[in-house]
PDB file of C-alpha atoms in Angstrom:
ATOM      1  CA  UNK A   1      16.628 -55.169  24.603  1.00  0.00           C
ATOM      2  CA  UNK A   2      18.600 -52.880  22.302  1.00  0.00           C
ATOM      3  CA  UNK A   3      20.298 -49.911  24.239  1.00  0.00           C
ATOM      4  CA  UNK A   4      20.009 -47.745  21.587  1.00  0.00           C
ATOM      5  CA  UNK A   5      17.566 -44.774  22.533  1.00  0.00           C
ATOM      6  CA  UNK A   6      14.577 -43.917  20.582  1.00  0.00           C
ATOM      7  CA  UNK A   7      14.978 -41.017  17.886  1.00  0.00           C
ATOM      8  CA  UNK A   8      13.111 -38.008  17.774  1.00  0.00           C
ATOM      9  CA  UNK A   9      11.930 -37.189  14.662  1.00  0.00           C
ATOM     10  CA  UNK A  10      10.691 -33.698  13.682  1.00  0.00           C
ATOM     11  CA  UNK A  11       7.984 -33.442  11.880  1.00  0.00           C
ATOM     12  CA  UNK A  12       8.714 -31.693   8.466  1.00  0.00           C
ATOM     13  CA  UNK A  13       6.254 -28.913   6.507  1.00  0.00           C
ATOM     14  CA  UNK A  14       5.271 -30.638   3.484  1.00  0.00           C
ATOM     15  CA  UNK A  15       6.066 -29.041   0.043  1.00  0.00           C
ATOM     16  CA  UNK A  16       3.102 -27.833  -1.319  1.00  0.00           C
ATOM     17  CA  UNK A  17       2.522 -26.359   2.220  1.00  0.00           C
ATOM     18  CA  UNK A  18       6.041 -24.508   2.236  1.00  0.00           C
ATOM     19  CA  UNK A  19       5.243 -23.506  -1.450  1.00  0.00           C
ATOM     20  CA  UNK A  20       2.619 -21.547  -0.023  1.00  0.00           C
ATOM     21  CA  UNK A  21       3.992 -19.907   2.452  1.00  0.00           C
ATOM     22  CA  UNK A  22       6.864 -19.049  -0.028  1.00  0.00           C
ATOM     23  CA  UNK A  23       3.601 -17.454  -2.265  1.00  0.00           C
ATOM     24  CA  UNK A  24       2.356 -15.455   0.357  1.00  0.00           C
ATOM     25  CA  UNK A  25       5.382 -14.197   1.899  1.00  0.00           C
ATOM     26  CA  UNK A  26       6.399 -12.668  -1.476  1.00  0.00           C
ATOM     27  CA  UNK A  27       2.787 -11.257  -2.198  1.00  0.00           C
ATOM     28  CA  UNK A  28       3.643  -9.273   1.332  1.00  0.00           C
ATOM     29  CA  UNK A  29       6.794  -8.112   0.129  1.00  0.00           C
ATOM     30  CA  UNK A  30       5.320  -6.855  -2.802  1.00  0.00           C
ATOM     31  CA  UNK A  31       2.492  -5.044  -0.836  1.00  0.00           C
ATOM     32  CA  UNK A  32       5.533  -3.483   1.217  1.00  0.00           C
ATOM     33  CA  UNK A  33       6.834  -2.180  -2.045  1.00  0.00           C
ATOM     34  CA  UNK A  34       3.869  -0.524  -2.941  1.00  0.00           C
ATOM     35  CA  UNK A  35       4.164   1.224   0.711  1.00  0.00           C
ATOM     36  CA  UNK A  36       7.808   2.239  -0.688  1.00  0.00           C
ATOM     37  CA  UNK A  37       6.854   3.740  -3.887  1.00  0.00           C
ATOM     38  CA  UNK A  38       4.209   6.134  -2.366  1.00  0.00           C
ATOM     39  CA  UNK A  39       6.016   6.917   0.625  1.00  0.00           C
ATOM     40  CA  UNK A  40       8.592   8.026  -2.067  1.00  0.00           C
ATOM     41  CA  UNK A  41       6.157  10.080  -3.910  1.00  0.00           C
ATOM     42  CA  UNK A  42       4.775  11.782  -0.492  1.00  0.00           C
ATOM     43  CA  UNK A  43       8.465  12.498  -0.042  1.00  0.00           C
ATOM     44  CA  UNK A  44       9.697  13.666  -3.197  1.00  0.00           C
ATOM     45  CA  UNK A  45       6.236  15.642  -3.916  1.00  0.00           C
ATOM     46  CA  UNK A  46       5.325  17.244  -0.190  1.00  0.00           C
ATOM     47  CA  UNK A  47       8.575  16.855   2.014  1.00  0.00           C
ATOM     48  CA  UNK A  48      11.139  18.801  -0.027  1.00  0.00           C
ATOM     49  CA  UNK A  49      12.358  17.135  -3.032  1.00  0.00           C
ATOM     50  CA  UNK A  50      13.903  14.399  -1.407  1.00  0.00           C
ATOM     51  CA  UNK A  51      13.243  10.059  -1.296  1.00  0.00           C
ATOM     52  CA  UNK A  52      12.458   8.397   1.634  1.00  0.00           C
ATOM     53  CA  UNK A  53      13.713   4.811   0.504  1.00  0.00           C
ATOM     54  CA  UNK A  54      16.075   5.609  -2.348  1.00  0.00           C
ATOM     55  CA  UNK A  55      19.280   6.263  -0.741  1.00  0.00           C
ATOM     56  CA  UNK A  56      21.228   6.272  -3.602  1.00  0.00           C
ATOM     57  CA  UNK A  57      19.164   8.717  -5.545  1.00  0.00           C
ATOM     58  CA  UNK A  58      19.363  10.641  -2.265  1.00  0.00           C
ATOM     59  CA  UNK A  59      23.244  10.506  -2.432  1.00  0.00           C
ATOM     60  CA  UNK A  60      23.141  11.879  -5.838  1.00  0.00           C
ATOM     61  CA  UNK A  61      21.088  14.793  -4.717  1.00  0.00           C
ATOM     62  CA  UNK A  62      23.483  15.542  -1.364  1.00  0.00           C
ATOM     63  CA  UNK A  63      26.321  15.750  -4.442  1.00  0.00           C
ATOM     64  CA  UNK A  64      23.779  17.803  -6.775  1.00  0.00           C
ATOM     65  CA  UNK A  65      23.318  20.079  -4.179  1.00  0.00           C
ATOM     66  CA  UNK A  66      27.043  20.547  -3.097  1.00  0.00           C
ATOM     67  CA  UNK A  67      27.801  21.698  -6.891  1.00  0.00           C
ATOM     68  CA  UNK A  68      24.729  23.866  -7.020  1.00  0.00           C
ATOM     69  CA  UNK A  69      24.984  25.340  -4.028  1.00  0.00           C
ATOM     70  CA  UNK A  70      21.646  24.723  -2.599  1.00  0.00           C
ATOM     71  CA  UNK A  71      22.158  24.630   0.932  1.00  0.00           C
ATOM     72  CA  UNK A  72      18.081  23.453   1.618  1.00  0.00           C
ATOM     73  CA  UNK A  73      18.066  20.247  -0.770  1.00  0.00           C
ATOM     74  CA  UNK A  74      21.669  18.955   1.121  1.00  0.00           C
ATOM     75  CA  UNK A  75      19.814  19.365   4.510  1.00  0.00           C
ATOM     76  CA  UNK A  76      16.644  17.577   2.876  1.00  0.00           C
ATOM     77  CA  UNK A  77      18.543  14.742   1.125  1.00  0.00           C
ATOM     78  CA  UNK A  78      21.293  14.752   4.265  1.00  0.00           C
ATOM     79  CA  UNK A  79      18.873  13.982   6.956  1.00  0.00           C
ATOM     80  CA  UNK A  80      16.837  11.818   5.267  1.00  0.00           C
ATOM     81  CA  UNK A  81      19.585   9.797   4.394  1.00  0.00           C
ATOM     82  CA  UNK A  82      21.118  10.108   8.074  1.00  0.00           C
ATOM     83  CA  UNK A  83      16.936   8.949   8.999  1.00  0.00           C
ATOM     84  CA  UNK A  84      17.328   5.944   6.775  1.00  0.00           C
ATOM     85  CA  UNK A  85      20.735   4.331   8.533  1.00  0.00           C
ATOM     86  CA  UNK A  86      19.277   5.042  11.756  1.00  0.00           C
ATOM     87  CA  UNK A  87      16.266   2.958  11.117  1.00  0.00           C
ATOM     88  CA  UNK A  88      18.323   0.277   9.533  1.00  0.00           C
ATOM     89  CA  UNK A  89      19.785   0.072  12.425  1.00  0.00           C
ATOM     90  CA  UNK A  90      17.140  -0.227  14.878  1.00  0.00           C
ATOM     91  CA  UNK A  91      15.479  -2.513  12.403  1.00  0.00           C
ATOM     92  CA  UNK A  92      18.396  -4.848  12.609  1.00  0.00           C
ATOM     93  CA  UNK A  93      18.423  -4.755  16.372  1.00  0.00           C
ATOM     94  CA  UNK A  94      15.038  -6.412  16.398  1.00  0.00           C
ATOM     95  CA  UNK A  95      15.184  -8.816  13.778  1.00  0.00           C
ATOM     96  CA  UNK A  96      18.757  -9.663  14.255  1.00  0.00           C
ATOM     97  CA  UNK A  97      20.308 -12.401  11.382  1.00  0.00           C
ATOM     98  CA  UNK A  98      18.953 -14.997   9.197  1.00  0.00           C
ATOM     99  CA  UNK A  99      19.153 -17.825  10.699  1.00  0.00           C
ATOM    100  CA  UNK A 100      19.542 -21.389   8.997  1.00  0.00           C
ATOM    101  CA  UNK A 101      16.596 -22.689  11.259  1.00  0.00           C
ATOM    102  CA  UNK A 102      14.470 -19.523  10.007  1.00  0.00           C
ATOM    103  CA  UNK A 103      10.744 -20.480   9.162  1.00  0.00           C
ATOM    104  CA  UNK A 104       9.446 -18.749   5.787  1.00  0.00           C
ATOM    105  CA  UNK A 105       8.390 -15.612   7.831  1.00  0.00           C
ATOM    106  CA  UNK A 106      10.118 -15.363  10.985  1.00  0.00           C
ATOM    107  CA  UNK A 107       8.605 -14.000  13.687  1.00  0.00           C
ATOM    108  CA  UNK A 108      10.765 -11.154  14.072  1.00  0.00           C
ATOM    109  CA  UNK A 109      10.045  -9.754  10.772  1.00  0.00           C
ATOM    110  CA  UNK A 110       6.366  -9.109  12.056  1.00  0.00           C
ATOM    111  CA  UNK A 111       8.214  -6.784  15.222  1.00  0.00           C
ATOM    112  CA  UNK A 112      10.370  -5.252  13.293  1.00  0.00           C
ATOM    113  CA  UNK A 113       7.303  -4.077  10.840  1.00  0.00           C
ATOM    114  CA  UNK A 114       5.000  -3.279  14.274  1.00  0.00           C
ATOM    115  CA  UNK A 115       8.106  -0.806  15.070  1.00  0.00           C
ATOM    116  CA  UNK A 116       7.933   0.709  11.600  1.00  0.00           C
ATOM    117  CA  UNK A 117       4.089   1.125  12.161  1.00  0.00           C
ATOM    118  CA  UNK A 118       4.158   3.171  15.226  1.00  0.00           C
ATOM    119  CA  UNK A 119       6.512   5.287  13.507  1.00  0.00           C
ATOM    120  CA  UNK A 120       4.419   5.748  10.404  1.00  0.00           C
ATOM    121  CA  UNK A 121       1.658   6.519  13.391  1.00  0.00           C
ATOM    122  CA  UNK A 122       3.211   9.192  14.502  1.00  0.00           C
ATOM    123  CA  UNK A 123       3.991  10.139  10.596  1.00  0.00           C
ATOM    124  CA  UNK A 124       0.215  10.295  10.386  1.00  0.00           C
ATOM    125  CA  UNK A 125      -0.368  12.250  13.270  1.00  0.00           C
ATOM    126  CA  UNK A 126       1.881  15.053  12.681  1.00  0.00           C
ATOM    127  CA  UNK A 127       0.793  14.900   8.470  1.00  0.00           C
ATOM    128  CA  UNK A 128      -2.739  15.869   9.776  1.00  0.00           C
ATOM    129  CA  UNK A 129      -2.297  18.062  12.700  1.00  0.00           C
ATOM    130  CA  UNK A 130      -0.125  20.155  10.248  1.00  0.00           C
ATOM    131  CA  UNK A 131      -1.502  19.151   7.291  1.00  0.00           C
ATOM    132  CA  UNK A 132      -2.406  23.160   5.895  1.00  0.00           C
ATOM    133  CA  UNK A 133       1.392  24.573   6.735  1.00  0.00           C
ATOM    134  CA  UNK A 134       3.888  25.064   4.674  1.00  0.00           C
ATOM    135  CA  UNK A 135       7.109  24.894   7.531  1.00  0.00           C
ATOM    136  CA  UNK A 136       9.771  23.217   6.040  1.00  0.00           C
ATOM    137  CA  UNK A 137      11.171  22.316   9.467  1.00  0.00           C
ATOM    138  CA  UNK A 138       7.943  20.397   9.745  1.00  0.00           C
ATOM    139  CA  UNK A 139       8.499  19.212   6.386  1.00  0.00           C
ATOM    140  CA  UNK A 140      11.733  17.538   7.285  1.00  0.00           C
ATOM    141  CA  UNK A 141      10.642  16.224  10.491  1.00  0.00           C
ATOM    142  CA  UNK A 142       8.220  13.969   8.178  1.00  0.00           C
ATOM    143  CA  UNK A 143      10.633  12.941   5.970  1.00  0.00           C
ATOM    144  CA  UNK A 144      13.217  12.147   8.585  1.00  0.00           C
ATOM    145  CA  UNK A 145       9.734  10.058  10.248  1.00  0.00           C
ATOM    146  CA  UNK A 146       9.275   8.465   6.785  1.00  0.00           C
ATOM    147  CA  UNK A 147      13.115   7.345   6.393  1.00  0.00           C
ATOM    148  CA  UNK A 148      13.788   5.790   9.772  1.00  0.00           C
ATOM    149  CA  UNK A 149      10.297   3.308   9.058  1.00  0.00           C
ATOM    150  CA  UNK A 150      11.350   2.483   5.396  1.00  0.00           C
ATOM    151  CA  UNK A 151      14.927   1.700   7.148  1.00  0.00           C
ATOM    152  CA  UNK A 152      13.572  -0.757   9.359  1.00  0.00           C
ATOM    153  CA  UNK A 153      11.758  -1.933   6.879  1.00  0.00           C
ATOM    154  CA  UNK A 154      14.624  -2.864   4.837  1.00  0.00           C
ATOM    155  CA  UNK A 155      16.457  -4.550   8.067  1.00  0.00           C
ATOM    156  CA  UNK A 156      13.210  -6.291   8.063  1.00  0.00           C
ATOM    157  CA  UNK A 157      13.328  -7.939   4.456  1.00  0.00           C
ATOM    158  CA  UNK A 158      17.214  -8.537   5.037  1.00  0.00           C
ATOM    159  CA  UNK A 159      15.624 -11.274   8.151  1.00  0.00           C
ATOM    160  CA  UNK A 160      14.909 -13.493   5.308  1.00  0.00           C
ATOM    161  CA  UNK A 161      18.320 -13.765   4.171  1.00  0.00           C
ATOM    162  CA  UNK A 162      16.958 -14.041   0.203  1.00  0.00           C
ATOM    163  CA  UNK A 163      19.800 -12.963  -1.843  1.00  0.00           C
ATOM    164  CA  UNK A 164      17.940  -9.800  -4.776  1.00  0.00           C
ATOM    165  CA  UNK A 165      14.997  -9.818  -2.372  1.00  0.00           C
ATOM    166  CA  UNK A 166      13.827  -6.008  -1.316  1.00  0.00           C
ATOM    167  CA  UNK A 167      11.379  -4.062  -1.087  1.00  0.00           C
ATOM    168  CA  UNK A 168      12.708  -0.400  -0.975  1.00  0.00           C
ATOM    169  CA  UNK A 169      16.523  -0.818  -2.696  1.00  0.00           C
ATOM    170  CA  UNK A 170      15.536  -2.334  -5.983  1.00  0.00           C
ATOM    171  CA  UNK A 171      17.841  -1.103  -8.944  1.00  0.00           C
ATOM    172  CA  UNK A 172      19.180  -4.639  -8.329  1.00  0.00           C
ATOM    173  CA  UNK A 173      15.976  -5.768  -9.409  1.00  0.00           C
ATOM    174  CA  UNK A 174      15.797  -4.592 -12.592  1.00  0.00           C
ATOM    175  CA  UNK A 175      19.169  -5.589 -13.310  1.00  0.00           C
ATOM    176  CA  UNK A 176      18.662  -8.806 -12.314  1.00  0.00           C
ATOM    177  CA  UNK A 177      15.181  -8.538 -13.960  1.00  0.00           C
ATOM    178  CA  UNK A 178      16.587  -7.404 -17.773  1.00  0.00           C
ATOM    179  CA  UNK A 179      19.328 -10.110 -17.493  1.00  0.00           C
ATOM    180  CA  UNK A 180      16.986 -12.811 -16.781  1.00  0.00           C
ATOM    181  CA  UNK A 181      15.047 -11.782 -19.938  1.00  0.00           C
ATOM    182  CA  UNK A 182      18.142 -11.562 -22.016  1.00  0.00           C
ATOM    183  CA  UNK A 183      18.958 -15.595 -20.978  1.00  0.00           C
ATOM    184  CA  UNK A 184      15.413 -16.536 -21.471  1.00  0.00           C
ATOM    185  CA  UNK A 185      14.716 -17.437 -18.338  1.00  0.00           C
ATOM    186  CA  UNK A 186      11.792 -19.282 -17.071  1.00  0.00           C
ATOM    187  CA  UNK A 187       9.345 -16.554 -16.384  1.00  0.00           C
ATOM    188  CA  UNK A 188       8.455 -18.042 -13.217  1.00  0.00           C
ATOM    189  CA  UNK A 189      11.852 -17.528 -11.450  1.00  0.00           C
ATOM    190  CA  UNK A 190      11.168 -13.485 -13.507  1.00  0.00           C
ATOM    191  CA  UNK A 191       7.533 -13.128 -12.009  1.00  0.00           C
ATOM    192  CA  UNK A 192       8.340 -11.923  -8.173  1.00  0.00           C
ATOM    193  CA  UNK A 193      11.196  -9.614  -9.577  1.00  0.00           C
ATOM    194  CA  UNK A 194       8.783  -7.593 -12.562  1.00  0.00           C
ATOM    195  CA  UNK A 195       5.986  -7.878  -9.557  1.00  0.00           C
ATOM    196  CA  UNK A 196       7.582  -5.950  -7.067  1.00  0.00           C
ATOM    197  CA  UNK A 197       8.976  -3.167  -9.728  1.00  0.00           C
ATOM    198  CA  UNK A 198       5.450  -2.796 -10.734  1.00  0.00           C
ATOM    199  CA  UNK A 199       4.024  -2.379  -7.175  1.00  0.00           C
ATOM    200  CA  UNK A 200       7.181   0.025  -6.560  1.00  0.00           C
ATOM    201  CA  UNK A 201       5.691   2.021 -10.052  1.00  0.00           C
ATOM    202  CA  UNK A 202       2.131   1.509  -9.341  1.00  0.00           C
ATOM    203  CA  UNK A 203       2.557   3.088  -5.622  1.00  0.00           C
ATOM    204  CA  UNK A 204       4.462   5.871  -6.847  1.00  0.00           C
ATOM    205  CA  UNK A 205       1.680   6.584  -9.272  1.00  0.00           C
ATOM    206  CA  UNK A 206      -0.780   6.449  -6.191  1.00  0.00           C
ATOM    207  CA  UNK A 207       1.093   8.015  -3.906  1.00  0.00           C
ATOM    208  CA  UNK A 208       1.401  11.251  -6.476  1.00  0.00           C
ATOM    209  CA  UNK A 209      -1.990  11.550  -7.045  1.00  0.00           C
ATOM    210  CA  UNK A 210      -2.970  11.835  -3.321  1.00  0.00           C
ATOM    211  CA  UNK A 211       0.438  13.621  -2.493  1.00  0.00           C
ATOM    212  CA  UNK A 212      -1.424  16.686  -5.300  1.00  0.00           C
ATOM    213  CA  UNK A 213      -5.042  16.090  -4.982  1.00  0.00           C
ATOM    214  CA  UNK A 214      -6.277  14.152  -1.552  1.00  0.00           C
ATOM    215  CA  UNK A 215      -3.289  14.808   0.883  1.00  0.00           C
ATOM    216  CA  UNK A 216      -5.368  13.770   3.632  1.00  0.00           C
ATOM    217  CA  UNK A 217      -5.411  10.365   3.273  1.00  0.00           C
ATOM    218  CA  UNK A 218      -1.674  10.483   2.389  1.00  0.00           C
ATOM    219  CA  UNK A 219      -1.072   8.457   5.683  1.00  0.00           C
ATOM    220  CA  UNK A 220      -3.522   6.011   5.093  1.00  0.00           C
ATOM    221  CA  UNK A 221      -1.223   4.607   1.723  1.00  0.00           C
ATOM    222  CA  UNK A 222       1.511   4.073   4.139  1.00  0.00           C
ATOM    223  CA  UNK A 223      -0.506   2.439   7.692  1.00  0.00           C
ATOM    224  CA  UNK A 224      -3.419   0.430   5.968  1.00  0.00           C
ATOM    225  CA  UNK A 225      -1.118  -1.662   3.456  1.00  0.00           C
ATOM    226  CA  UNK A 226       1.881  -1.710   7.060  1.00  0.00           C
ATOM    227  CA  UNK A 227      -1.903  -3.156   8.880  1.00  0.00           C
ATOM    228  CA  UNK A 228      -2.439  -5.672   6.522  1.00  0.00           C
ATOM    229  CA  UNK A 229       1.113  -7.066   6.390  1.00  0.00           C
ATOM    230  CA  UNK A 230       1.775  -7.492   9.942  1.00  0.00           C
ATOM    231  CA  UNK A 231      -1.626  -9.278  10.090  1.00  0.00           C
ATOM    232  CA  UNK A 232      -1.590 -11.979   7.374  1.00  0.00           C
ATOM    233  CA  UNK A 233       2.601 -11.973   8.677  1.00  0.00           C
ATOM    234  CA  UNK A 234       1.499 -12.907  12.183  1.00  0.00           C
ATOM    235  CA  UNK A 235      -0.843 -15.812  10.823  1.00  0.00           C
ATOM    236  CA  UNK A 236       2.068 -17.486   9.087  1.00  0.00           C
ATOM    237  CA  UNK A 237       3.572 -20.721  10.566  1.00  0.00           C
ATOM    238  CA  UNK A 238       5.892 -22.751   9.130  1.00  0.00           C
TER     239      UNK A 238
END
């Protein structure tokens, strides 16, 4: 009788099965960019001139408005980035690091995006209640609310530990994107980067048309596609 003991195998996700996943998780990401690119909009449009996601553009506006003078944009762009690092932070809290063990979607992800929704609840809920007042204190408050969720949202993406993957930081992208096309790459390793720059476009286009013309369902661009994520998310198994 050998003394050797039995092995335990573990059983392994077959290819086409993690190809899938793989598919799916990046459709997500790209429905989290649209979220971006209107929450942008809503910011830029109805919350004083600043971005919710786009710290860097926000950085140039803090300097902008140092040279200028204008005391109200360096507030705006100055709290919302101060919003954004705070959420990053409480993002990465919950979802801590990526993991070499990590399935496709960890389950983490899907908290760190529930904590991101009950922020963009309470978003919602102050958008409507003072949806017909033109307070700029209010104003802030919502862009400050919109900041901290895309900053956890960004922890979120970082789970994955997917070097050029994002869904609210994406100048990257297009480098990346315009490089790839200059060394003819296959346009199957270019497809997820020109997809997500397109929803980022598409839901700034969206999110400017209801930000001037149906600002009552503002909210709903930023909770319904947040709803649908965190659902398909919490189906996924690896």
């Amino acid at each position: 009788m050998s003394s050797t003991a039995p092995r335990v195998t573990r059983p392994r996700v077959a290819p086409h099965r993690n190809e899938r996943l793989l598919r799916r998780r990046q459709a997500l990401v790209v429905v989290l960019t649209f979220l971006t690119g209107s929450a942008d909009a809503l910011g830029f449009l109805a919350l004083g001139g600043a971005f919710a996601s786009v710290m860097t553009g926000n950085m140039v506006l803090l300097g902008l408005s140092a040279g200028r003078g204008e005391a109200d944009l360096a507030l705006t762009s100055g709290c919302a980035i101060v919003s954004f690092i705070v959420g990053v932070l409480a993002g990465a809290r919950v979802v801590g690091s990526a993991q070499p063990d990590d399935p496709v979607w960890p389950r983490r992800v899907t908290w760190a995006l529930v904590l991101e929704l009950s922020v963009f609840v309470v978003f919602a809920v102050v958008w409507e209640v003072t949806l017909h007042t033109s307070d700029a204190g209010v104003h802030l408050a919502l862009l400050m609310l919109s900041a901290v969720a895309l900053g956890v949202q960004s922890s979120a993406i970082q789970r994955f530990g997917v070097s050029g993957l994002s869904s609210t930081y994406l100048t990257g992208t297009l480098t990346s994107l315009i490089a790839g096309v200059a060394a003819r790459s296959p346009w199957a390793s270019l497809r997820p980067k020109a997809q997500v720059l397109l929803a980022l476009m598409v839901g700034a286009a969206v999110g400017a048309l209801v930000a001037l013309h149906l600002p009552v369902v503002a909210p709903a661009l930023l909770i319904v596609p947040l709803v649908l994520v965190i659902a398909v998310s919490a189906r996924m198994r690896a």
